[in-house]
Coordinates of C-alpha atoms in Angstrom, one line a residue:
M1 CA -1.3 4.2 -23.9
N2 CA 2.0 3.2 -25.6
D3 CA 4.1 4.0 -22.5
A4 CA 1.9 2.1 -20.1
L5 CA 3.5 -0.7 -18.1
L6 CA 0.0 -2.2 -17.2
T7 CA -3.2 -1.8 -19.2
I8 CA -6.5 -3.2 -18.2
D9 CA -9.0 -3.0 -21.0
E10 CA -12.8 -3.5 -20.6
L11 CA -12.4 -6.1 -17.9
S12 CA -15.5 -7.9 -16.6
V13 CA -15.2 -10.6 -13.9
G14 CA -17.9 -12.8 -12.6
F15 CA -18.3 -15.6 -10.0
G16 CA -20.3 -18.7 -10.0
R17 CA -20.7 -22.0 -11.8
A18 CA -22.3 -23.0 -15.2
Q19 CA -25.3 -20.7 -16.0
S20 CA -25.4 -18.9 -12.6
V21 CA -22.4 -16.5 -13.0
E22 CA -22.8 -13.2 -11.3
T23 CA -20.8 -10.3 -12.7
V24 CA -19.0 -8.2 -10.1
T25 CA -16.9 -5.9 -12.2
Y26 CA -18.1 -4.3 -15.4
N27 CA -15.8 -3.2 -18.3
V28 CA -13.1 -1.8 -16.1
S29 CA -10.4 0.1 -18.0
L30 CA -7.3 1.7 -16.5
S31 CA -3.6 2.0 -17.1
I32 CA -0.4 2.6 -15.1
K33 CA 2.8 4.1 -16.5
K34 CA 6.3 3.1 -15.4
G35 CA 7.1 4.8 -12.1
E36 CA 3.5 6.0 -11.6
T37 CA 1.3 5.4 -8.6
L38 CA -2.4 4.9 -9.4
A39 CA -4.7 4.7 -6.3
L40 CA -7.8 2.5 -6.7
V41 CA -10.3 3.6 -4.1
G42 CA -13.9 2.7 -3.1
E43 CA -15.8 0.9 -0.4
S44 CA -15.8 -2.8 0.4
G45 CA -17.4 -4.7 -2.4
S46 CA -16.7 -2.1 -5.0
G47 CA -14.5 -4.5 -7.0
K48 CA -11.0 -3.1 -6.2
S49 CA -9.4 -6.3 -4.9
V50 CA -11.1 -8.4 -7.6
T51 CA -9.6 -6.1 -10.3
A52 CA -6.2 -6.3 -8.7
N53 CA -6.2 -10.1 -8.2
A54 CA -7.3 -10.5 -11.8
I55 CA -4.0 -9.1 -13.0
L56 CA -2.1 -12.2 -11.8
K57 CA -5.1 -14.5 -12.1
L58 CA -5.2 -15.0 -8.3
L59 CA -9.0 -15.3 -8.2
P60 CA -10.4 -18.7 -7.2
K61 CA -10.1 -21.2 -10.0
G62 CA -13.4 -22.8 -11.1
S63 CA -15.6 -20.1 -9.6
A64 CA -14.0 -17.0 -11.1
H65 CA -14.7 -16.1 -14.7
Y66 CA -12.8 -13.5 -16.8
Q67 CA -15.8 -12.6 -19.0
T68 CA -14.5 -9.9 -21.1
G69 CA -11.3 -7.8 -21.6
Q70 CA -7.5 -7.9 -21.6
I71 CA -4.8 -7.3 -19.0
R72 CA -1.5 -6.5 -20.7
F73 CA 1.6 -6.3 -18.5
D74 CA 4.6 -5.0 -20.5
G75 CA 2.8 -6.1 -23.7
V76 CA 1.8 -9.6 -22.5
D77 CA -1.8 -10.5 -21.8
T78 CA -1.6 -12.2 -18.4
L79 CA -5.1 -13.7 -18.8
K80 CA -3.7 -15.8 -21.6
C81 CA -0.5 -16.8 -19.8
S82 CA 0.1 -20.3 -18.7
E83 CA 0.6 -21.1 -15.0
R84 CA 4.3 -21.5 -15.6
E85 CA 4.6 -18.1 -17.3
L86 CA 2.6 -16.5 -14.5
R87 CA 4.9 -18.0 -11.8
G88 CA 7.8 -16.1 -13.5
I89 CA 5.9 -12.8 -13.2
R90 CA 4.3 -13.3 -9.7
G91 CA 6.6 -12.2 -6.9
G92 CA 9.4 -11.3 -9.3
R93 CA 8.3 -8.7 -11.9
I94 CA 5.0 -8.0 -10.0
G95 CA 5.0 -7.9 -6.2
M96 CA 1.8 -8.0 -4.2
I97 CA 1.1 -6.9 -0.6
F98 CA -2.2 -8.3 0.8
Q99 CA -4.4 -6.7 3.4
E100 CA -4.4 -9.5 6.0
P101 CA -0.8 -10.7 6.7
M102 CA -1.9 -13.6 9.0
V103 CA -3.7 -15.2 6.0
S104 CA -0.7 -14.5 3.7
L105 CA 2.2 -15.6 5.9
N106 CA 2.7 -19.3 6.6
P107 CA 2.1 -19.8 10.3
L108 CA 4.4 -22.9 10.4
H109 CA 7.5 -21.2 9.1
K110 CA 9.7 -18.5 10.6
V111 CA 9.5 -15.2 8.7
G112 CA 13.2 -15.5 7.7
K113 CA 12.6 -18.8 5.9
Q114 CA 9.7 -17.2 4.0
L115 CA 11.8 -14.2 2.9
V116 CA 14.8 -16.4 2.0
E117 CA 12.5 -18.7 0.0
T118 CA 11.3 -15.9 -2.3
L119 CA 14.9 -14.8 -3.0
A120 CA 15.9 -18.4 -3.8
V121 CA 12.9 -18.9 -6.2
H122 CA 13.2 -15.6 -8.1
R123 CA 16.9 -14.7 -7.9
G124 CA 18.6 -18.1 -7.3
M125 CA 20.3 -16.6 -4.2
R126 CA 22.2 -18.8 -1.8
E127 CA 20.9 -19.0 1.8
N128 CA 23.5 -17.0 3.6
K129 CA 23.4 -14.1 1.2
A130 CA 19.6 -14.2 1.1
R131 CA 19.4 -14.1 4.9
T132 CA 21.6 -11.1 5.1
L133 CA 19.4 -9.3 2.5
A134 CA 16.3 -10.4 4.4
I135 CA 17.6 -8.8 7.6
E136 CA 18.4 -5.6 5.7
W137 CA 14.9 -5.4 4.3
L138 CA 13.2 -6.1 7.7
G139 CA 15.2 -3.1 9.0
K140 CA 14.2 -1.0 5.9
V141 CA 10.5 -1.5 6.6
G142 CA 10.8 -0.4 10.2
I143 CA 11.1 -3.6 12.2
R144 CA 13.1 -3.2 15.4
Q145 CA 15.9 -5.7 16.0
P146 CA 15.5 -7.4 12.6
E147 CA 18.4 -9.8 13.3
H148 CA 16.2 -11.3 16.1
K149 CA 12.8 -10.9 14.5
I150 CA 13.9 -12.9 11.4
D151 CA 13.7 -16.0 13.5
A152 CA 10.2 -15.3 14.8
Y153 CA 7.0 -17.0 13.7
P154 CA 4.2 -14.8 12.4
H155 CA 2.1 -15.3 15.6
E156 CA 5.0 -13.9 17.7
L157 CA 4.9 -10.5 15.9
S158 CA 2.4 -7.7 16.4
G159 CA -0.2 -6.9 13.6
G160 CA 1.9 -4.0 12.4
E161 CA 5.1 -6.1 12.4
R162 CA 3.4 -8.8 10.4
Q163 CA 2.2 -6.3 7.8
R164 CA 5.8 -4.9 7.5
V165 CA 7.1 -8.5 6.9
M166 CA 4.6 -8.7 4.0
I167 CA 5.8 -5.4 2.6
A168 CA 9.4 -6.6 2.8
M169 CA 8.5 -9.9 1.1
A170 CA 6.8 -8.0 -1.8
L171 CA 9.6 -5.5 -2.3
I172 CA 12.7 -7.7 -1.7
N173 CA 12.9 -8.8 -5.4
E174 CA 12.6 -5.2 -6.6
P175 CA 9.5 -5.7 -8.8
E176 CA 8.6 -3.5 -11.8
L177 CA 5.0 -3.2 -10.5
L178 CA 3.8 -3.4 -6.9
I179 CA 0.1 -4.2 -6.2
A180 CA -0.5 -3.0 -2.7
D181 CA -4.0 -4.0 -1.4
E182 CA -4.7 -1.9 1.7
P183 CA -1.1 -2.3 2.9
T184 CA -1.2 0.2 5.7
T185 CA -4.7 -0.4 7.1
A186 CA -3.4 -2.0 10.4
L187 CA -0.5 0.3 10.9
D188 CA -0.2 3.4 13.2
V189 CA 0.3 6.8 11.5
S190 CA 4.1 7.0 12.2
V191 CA 4.8 3.6 10.7
Q192 CA 2.3 4.3 7.9
A193 CA 4.3 7.4 7.1
Q194 CA 7.6 5.4 7.1
I195 CA 6.1 2.8 4.8
L196 CA 4.7 5.4 2.4
D197 CA 8.0 7.3 2.3
L198 CA 9.8 4.0 1.7
L199 CA 7.6 3.1 -1.2
K200 CA 8.1 6.5 -2.7
E201 CA 11.9 6.2 -2.3
L202 CA 11.9 2.7 -4.0
Q203 CA 9.8 4.0 -6.8
Q204 CA 12.4 6.7 -7.6
E205 CA 15.2 4.2 -7.2
L206 CA 13.7 1.4 -9.2
G207 CA 11.3 3.2 -11.5
M208 CA 8.7 1.0 -10.0
A209 CA 5.0 1.4 -10.8
M210 CA 2.4 1.0 -8.1
L211 CA -1.3 0.1 -8.0
F212 CA -2.3 1.2 -4.5
I213 CA -5.7 0.0 -3.2
T214 CA -7.1 1.8 -0.2
H215 CA -10.1 3.3 1.4
D216 CA -8.1 6.0 3.3
L217 CA -8.1 9.1 1.2
S218 CA -5.5 10.8 3.4
I219 CA -3.0 8.2 2.1
V220 CA -4.2 8.8 -1.5
R221 CA -3.4 12.5 -1.1
R222 CA 0.2 11.7 0.0
I223 CA 1.2 8.9 -2.4
A224 CA -0.9 8.9 -5.6
D225 CA -0.2 10.5 -9.0
R226 CA -3.7 9.6 -10.3
V227 CA -6.8 8.2 -8.7
A228 CA -9.5 5.8 -10.0
V229 CA -12.7 5.5 -8.1
M230 CA -14.9 2.3 -8.1
Q231 CA -18.4 1.8 -7.0
H232 CA -20.5 -1.4 -7.3
G233 CA -18.1 -2.9 -9.8
H234 CA -18.0 0.1 -12.1
L235 CA -15.1 2.6 -12.6
I236 CA -16.9 5.9 -12.1
E237 CA -14.1 8.5 -12.1
T238 CA -10.4 8.7 -13.0
N239 CA -8.3 11.9 -12.7
E240 CA -5.0 13.4 -11.6
C241 CA -4.9 13.3 -7.8
H242 CA -4.9 17.1 -7.2
A243 CA -7.7 17.7 -9.7
L244 CA -9.9 14.9 -8.2
F245 CA -9.7 16.2 -4.7
N246 CA -10.2 19.8 -5.7
N247 CA -13.0 19.2 -8.1
P248 CA -14.6 15.7 -7.8
Q249 CA -17.1 15.1 -10.6
H250 CA -19.2 12.1 -9.3
P251 CA -21.5 12.4 -6.3
Y252 CA -20.0 9.2 -4.8
T253 CA -16.5 10.7 -5.0
R254 CA -17.7 13.8 -3.2
K255 CA -19.2 11.5 -0.5
L256 CA -15.9 9.7 0.0
I257 CA -14.0 12.9 0.3
D258 CA -16.5 14.3 2.9
S259 CA -16.5 11.1 5.1
D260 CA -13.5 11.8 7.3
P261 CA -14.2 11.6 11.1
K262 CA -16.0 14.8 12.2
G263 CA -17.6 16.3 15.3
L264 CA -16.7 16.3 19.0
P265 CA -17.2 13.6 21.7
V266 CA -20.6 13.5 23.4
A267 CA -21.2 16.0 26.1
V268 CA -20.4 14.7 29.6
S269 CA -20.3 15.9 33.2
E270 CA -17.0 16.1 35.0
E271 CA -18.8 15.3 38.2
E272 CA -19.3 11.6 37.2
P273 CA -17.7 9.0 39.5
V274 CA -14.7 7.0 38.4
L275 CA -15.7 3.6 36.9
V276 CA -12.4 2.0 35.8
S277 CA -9.0 2.9 37.2
T278 CA -5.5 1.5 37.2
Q279 CA -2.5 2.3 39.4
G280 CA 1.0 1.2 38.6
L281 CA -0.2 -1.4 36.2
K282 CA 2.6 -3.6 34.9
V283 CA 2.6 -6.4 32.3
W284 CA 6.0 -8.1 31.8
F285 CA 6.3 -11.3 29.9
P286 CA 9.2 -13.5 31.0
I287 CA 11.9 -14.6 28.4
K288 CA 13.0 -18.1 29.4
G289 CA 16.1 -19.9 28.2
G290 CA 18.7 -22.6 28.9
L291 CA 18.1 -26.2 29.9
L292 CA 16.2 -25.3 33.1
K293 CA 14.1 -22.7 31.3
R294 CA 15.0 -20.0 33.8
T295 CA 13.8 -16.4 33.3
K296 CA 16.6 -14.5 31.5
D297 CA 14.8 -11.2 30.9
H298 CA 11.4 -9.7 30.4
V299 CA 9.4 -8.2 27.5
K300 CA 8.2 -5.0 29.2
A301 CA 4.8 -4.7 27.4
V302 CA 3.3 -2.2 29.9
T303 CA 5.1 -0.4 32.7
D304 CA 3.4 1.9 35.3
M305 CA 0.1 2.5 33.6
S306 CA -2.1 4.7 35.8
F307 CA -5.4 6.4 34.8
A308 CA -8.9 7.0 36.0
L309 CA -11.9 6.7 33.6
K310 CA -15.1 8.3 34.7
K311 CA -18.6 6.9 34.0
G312 CA -19.9 7.8 30.6
H313 CA -16.5 9.2 29.4
S314 CA -14.1 7.9 26.8
I315 CA -10.4 7.6 27.0
G316 CA -8.4 7.2 23.8
L317 CA -5.2 5.0 24.0
V318 CA -2.9 5.8 21.1
G319 CA 0.6 4.8 20.1
E320 CA 2.5 2.6 17.7
S321 CA 2.1 -1.2 17.3
G322 CA 3.8 -2.9 20.2
S323 CA 3.4 0.2 22.5
G324 CA 1.2 -1.8 24.9
K325 CA -2.2 -0.5 24.1
S326 CA -4.0 -3.8 23.5
T327 CA -2.0 -5.4 26.4
T328 CA -3.4 -2.7 28.7
G329 CA -6.9 -3.5 27.6
M330 CA -6.5 -7.2 28.0
A331 CA -5.0 -6.7 31.5
I332 CA -8.0 -4.6 32.6
L333 CA -10.3 -7.4 31.4
Q334 CA -8.2 -9.9 33.4
L335 CA -7.3 -11.8 30.2
V336 CA -3.5 -11.5 30.7
Q337 CA -1.6 -11.6 34.0
S338 CA -0.5 -8.3 35.4
Q339 CA 0.7 -6.5 38.5
G340 CA -0.6 -3.3 40.1
S341 CA -4.2 -2.1 40.9
I342 CA -7.1 -2.5 38.5
Q343 CA -10.4 -1.3 40.0
F344 CA -13.9 -1.5 38.5
N345 CA -16.5 0.6 40.4
H346 CA -14.0 0.8 43.3
Q347 CA -13.8 -3.0 43.5
E348 CA -10.3 -4.4 43.1
L349 CA -10.1 -7.0 40.3
Q350 CA -6.5 -8.0 40.7
G351 CA -6.2 -11.5 42.1
L352 CA -9.8 -12.5 41.7
E353 CA -10.4 -16.1 40.8
R354 CA -12.4 -17.1 37.7
K355 CA -15.7 -17.6 39.7
A356 CA -15.3 -14.3 41.6
M357 CA -14.6 -12.5 38.3
L358 CA -17.7 -13.9 36.5
P359 CA -20.2 -11.2 37.7
Y360 CA -17.9 -8.5 36.2
R361 CA -17.7 -10.2 32.8
S362 CA -21.2 -9.0 31.8
K363 CA -20.4 -5.5 32.9
M364 CA -17.1 -5.3 31.0
Q365 CA -17.3 -6.1 27.3
V366 CA -14.9 -5.9 24.3
V367 CA -15.1 -5.2 20.6
F368 CA -12.1 -6.3 18.6
Q369 CA -10.4 -4.9 15.5
D370 CA -11.2 -7.7 13.0
P371 CA -14.9 -8.7 13.4
F372 CA -14.4 -11.6 10.9
S373 CA -12.0 -13.4 13.1
A374 CA -13.8 -12.4 16.3
L375 CA -17.1 -13.9 15.2
N376 CA -17.5 -17.7 15.1
P377 CA -18.2 -18.5 11.4
R378 CA -20.2 -21.6 12.3
M379 CA -22.7 -19.7 14.5
S380 CA -25.6 -17.7 13.2
V381 CA -25.8 -14.0 14.2
A382 CA -28.6 -14.9 16.7
Q383 CA -26.3 -17.5 18.3
V384 CA -23.3 -15.0 18.3
I385 CA -25.3 -12.2 20.0
G386 CA -27.3 -14.5 22.3
E387 CA -24.3 -16.5 23.6
G388 CA -23.7 -14.1 26.5
L389 CA -27.4 -14.0 27.4
R390 CA -27.4 -17.8 27.9
V391 CA -24.3 -17.6 30.2
H392 CA -25.2 -14.5 32.3
T393 CA -29.0 -14.3 32.4
D394 CA -32.0 -16.5 33.2
L395 CA -34.0 -15.5 30.2
D396 CA -36.0 -18.2 28.3
E397 CA -35.5 -18.8 24.6
E398 CA -38.4 -16.4 23.7
G399 CA -36.9 -13.7 25.9
I400 CA -33.4 -14.2 24.4
D401 CA -34.8 -13.9 20.9
Q402 CA -36.7 -10.7 21.8
T403 CA -33.6 -9.2 23.3
I404 CA -31.5 -10.1 20.3
C405 CA -34.0 -8.5 17.9
A406 CA -34.1 -5.3 20.1
V407 CA -30.3 -4.9 20.2
M408 CA -30.0 -5.6 16.4
R409 CA -32.4 -2.7 15.8
E410 CA -30.4 -0.6 18.1
V411 CA -27.2 -1.0 16.0
D412 CA -29.2 -0.6 12.7
L413 CA -29.3 -4.3 11.7
D414 CA -32.4 -6.0 10.4
P415 CA -33.5 -8.6 12.9
E416 CA -34.8 -10.7 10.0
T417 CA -31.2 -11.4 9.1
R418 CA -30.4 -13.0 12.6
F419 CA -30.3 -16.5 11.2
R420 CA -27.6 -15.7 8.6
F421 CA -23.9 -16.4 9.2
P422 CA -21.2 -13.7 9.6
N423 CA -19.7 -14.4 6.1
E424 CA -23.0 -13.2 4.6
F425 CA -22.5 -9.7 5.9
S426 CA -20.2 -6.8 4.9
G427 CA -17.3 -5.7 7.1
G428 CA -19.3 -2.8 8.5
Q429 CA -22.3 -5.0 9.3
R430 CA -20.0 -7.6 11.0
Q431 CA -18.6 -4.8 13.2
R432 CA -22.2 -3.9 14.1
I433 CA -22.8 -7.5 15.0
A434 CA -19.8 -7.4 17.3
I435 CA -21.1 -4.2 18.9
A436 CA -24.5 -5.8 19.4
R437 CA -22.9 -8.8 21.1
A438 CA -21.1 -6.5 23.5
L439 CA -24.2 -4.3 24.0
V440 CA -26.8 -7.1 24.6
L441 CA -25.6 -7.7 28.2
K442 CA -26.1 -4.0 29.1
P443 CA -22.5 -3.4 30.1
Q444 CA -21.2 -0.3 31.8
F445 CA -17.7 -0.5 30.2
I446 CA -16.7 -1.4 26.7
L447 CA -13.1 -1.9 25.5
L448 CA -12.9 -0.9 21.8
D449 CA -9.7 -2.3 20.3
E450 CA -9.3 -0.7 16.9
P451 CA -12.9 -1.2 16.0
T452 CA -12.9 1.0 12.9
S453 CA -9.4 0.6 11.5
S454 CA -10.4 -2.1 8.9
L455 CA -13.5 -0.3 7.7
D456 CA -14.1 2.0 4.7
R457 CA -14.2 5.7 5.6
T458 CA -17.9 6.0 5.0
V459 CA -18.7 2.9 7.1
Q460 CA -16.2 4.1 9.7
A461 CA -18.1 7.4 10.0
Q462 CA -21.4 5.4 10.5
V463 CA -19.9 3.1 13.2
L464 CA -18.4 6.1 14.9
E465 CA -21.8 7.9 15.0
L466 CA -23.4 4.7 16.3
L467 CA -20.9 4.4 19.1
K468 CA -21.5 8.0 20.1
S469 CA -25.3 7.6 20.1
L470 CA -25.1 4.4 22.1
Q471 CA -22.8 6.1 24.6
E472 CA -25.2 9.1 25.0
K473 CA -28.3 6.8 25.3
H474 CA -26.9 4.2 27.8
G475 CA -24.1 6.3 29.5
L476 CA -21.5 3.8 28.3
T477 CA -17.9 4.1 29.3
Y478 CA -15.3 3.5 26.5
L479 CA -11.6 2.7 26.5
F480 CA -10.9 3.3 22.8
I481 CA -7.6 1.8 21.4
S482 CA -6.7 3.3 18.0
H483 CA -3.8 4.4 15.8
D484 CA -6.2 6.9 14.0
L485 CA -5.9 10.2 15.8
N486 CA -8.8 11.7 13.8
V487 CA -11.2 9.1 15.1
V488 CA -9.9 9.6 18.7
R489 CA -10.4 13.3 18.4
S490 CA -14.0 12.7 17.4
L491 CA -14.9 10.2 20.1
C492 CA -12.6 10.6 23.1
H493 CA -12.7 13.1 26.0
Y494 CA -9.2 12.3 27.2
T495 CA -6.2 10.8 25.4
I496 CA -3.2 8.8 26.7
V497 CA -0.2 8.5 24.4
M498 CA 1.9 5.3 24.8
R499 CA 5.3 4.4 23.6
Q500 CA 7.2 1.2 24.3
G501 CA 4.9 0.3 27.2
E502 CA 4.9 3.6 29.0
I503 CA 2.8 6.8 29.0
V504 CA 4.6 9.7 27.3
E505 CA 1.8 12.2 27.5
Q506 CA -1.9 12.4 28.5
G507 CA -4.6 15.1 28.8
D508 CA -7.8 16.5 27.5
T509 CA -8.1 15.3 23.9
Q510 CA -8.8 18.7 22.2
Q511 CA -6.0 20.4 24.2
L512 CA -3.5 17.6 23.6
F513 CA -4.1 17.7 19.9
A514 CA -3.9 21.5 19.8
Q515 CA -0.8 21.8 21.9
P516 CA 1.1 18.5 22.2
Q517 CA 4.1 18.8 24.5
N518 CA 6.1 15.6 23.9
P519 CA 8.1 15.4 20.6
Y520 CA 6.6 11.9 19.9
T521 CA 3.0 13.2 20.3
Q522 CA 3.9 16.2 18.2
E523 CA 5.0 13.9 15.4
L524 CA 1.8 11.7 15.7
V525 CA -0.4 14.8 15.5
R526 CA 1.6 16.2 12.5
L527 CA 1.3 12.9 10.6
S528 CA -2.5 12.6 11.3
S529 CA -3.1 16.1 9.8
F530 CA -2.3 15.1 6.2

């Protein structure tokens, strides 16, 4: 294509050393015109990110091999560019948003310094002017109080805020091509919509092209002009967005389109007793200042949270990043200090010392959003799953091993793999390991903190069905934290909508989705229906 800004032609990439190189992408060919958005979709391990990282030669030196093909950006083959030539393109002419902002942002520097640095390197901008522009861009990508947040370190921001900083960093130099690798995975639907609208606005303003990598087909419908589908390293289908969704040609493409969350929550009785309840729960973090470090103000993370969760039921906790969802969950598990009543099986947990709290730990478990950072990479799967058994039970090693094997079968993992390490498993398998670790102690209550948000749609559907079957089999009680309302609709009997630490609306999930009363809830439901 003569008018293409980027052309990838017959690209094959392999990893390994000497004679043992394993090919992971096979003869991939695609092109992107100026101002066009091409969505690259497929499951984890399909080769999407490898293809994207190859454009700027960001794959690990030494182990990555560009076996065949060319990558031409504005007529220049980037695979043949020197490191100095590539530095002029990276971050300036081609911007990149990575999926995991905590890996991409320097934890030792404030976000403002990192934004100012990229302006200094690529545009030679003075510090004062660069800082002003950085504040403007933080505001553009939806960060509240950008003039304060510019002086925050990455760990002081929420997951959604960190992702927005990454987006600001990629766009601040107004690149000709933006490579966006799962840029909205960790964001709630309202912020996701803001970011997608912002990206589309910037495209029109700058004539910017975009390679948008995602596993969320609802985003593809909203933002893409064309779609390329990858499976097992092969490009299997490319078409105009509308045509691909209306008439997918490949069976795998049809499977992806049909994998959105479906079904209703498991059938439950309304006569079940309350297992977990809160009354007037409050989590305020003090802001200290001055020489004497006196409390000047508070960050009001959660204010007046009250609900009753019945045995075997699921409550969905939804809202934007920073709305207090995860803080509520951590308070219930007594992992952050709070005020107000927290009862488990009618026993007050508030104020219990560590030793008194210990018997409840095995009955209350948690599954986190990112299984890779939640699982100890130095421990085998058997050690990860069995750790709780060694603390909370008197089982001998044989009994522990038998229990580990049984719970792995229950979550559809092969017990023969129990001596492998977490990095040897896919994202969906790692989440199953995290679920097995929570399940092995036979808990009554599980806090699920965004457990499916980082997973492919097909894997997400499998994990969702697993959670439902486990709930039905064991009578498990879930508090499910999510920004994906379609997942909540499929799993949760009751939904609580939070905003800025407070409940704005709550009720039966199906009724709340059908007739939301609060304007904020109405907007969330509207955005989730795309």
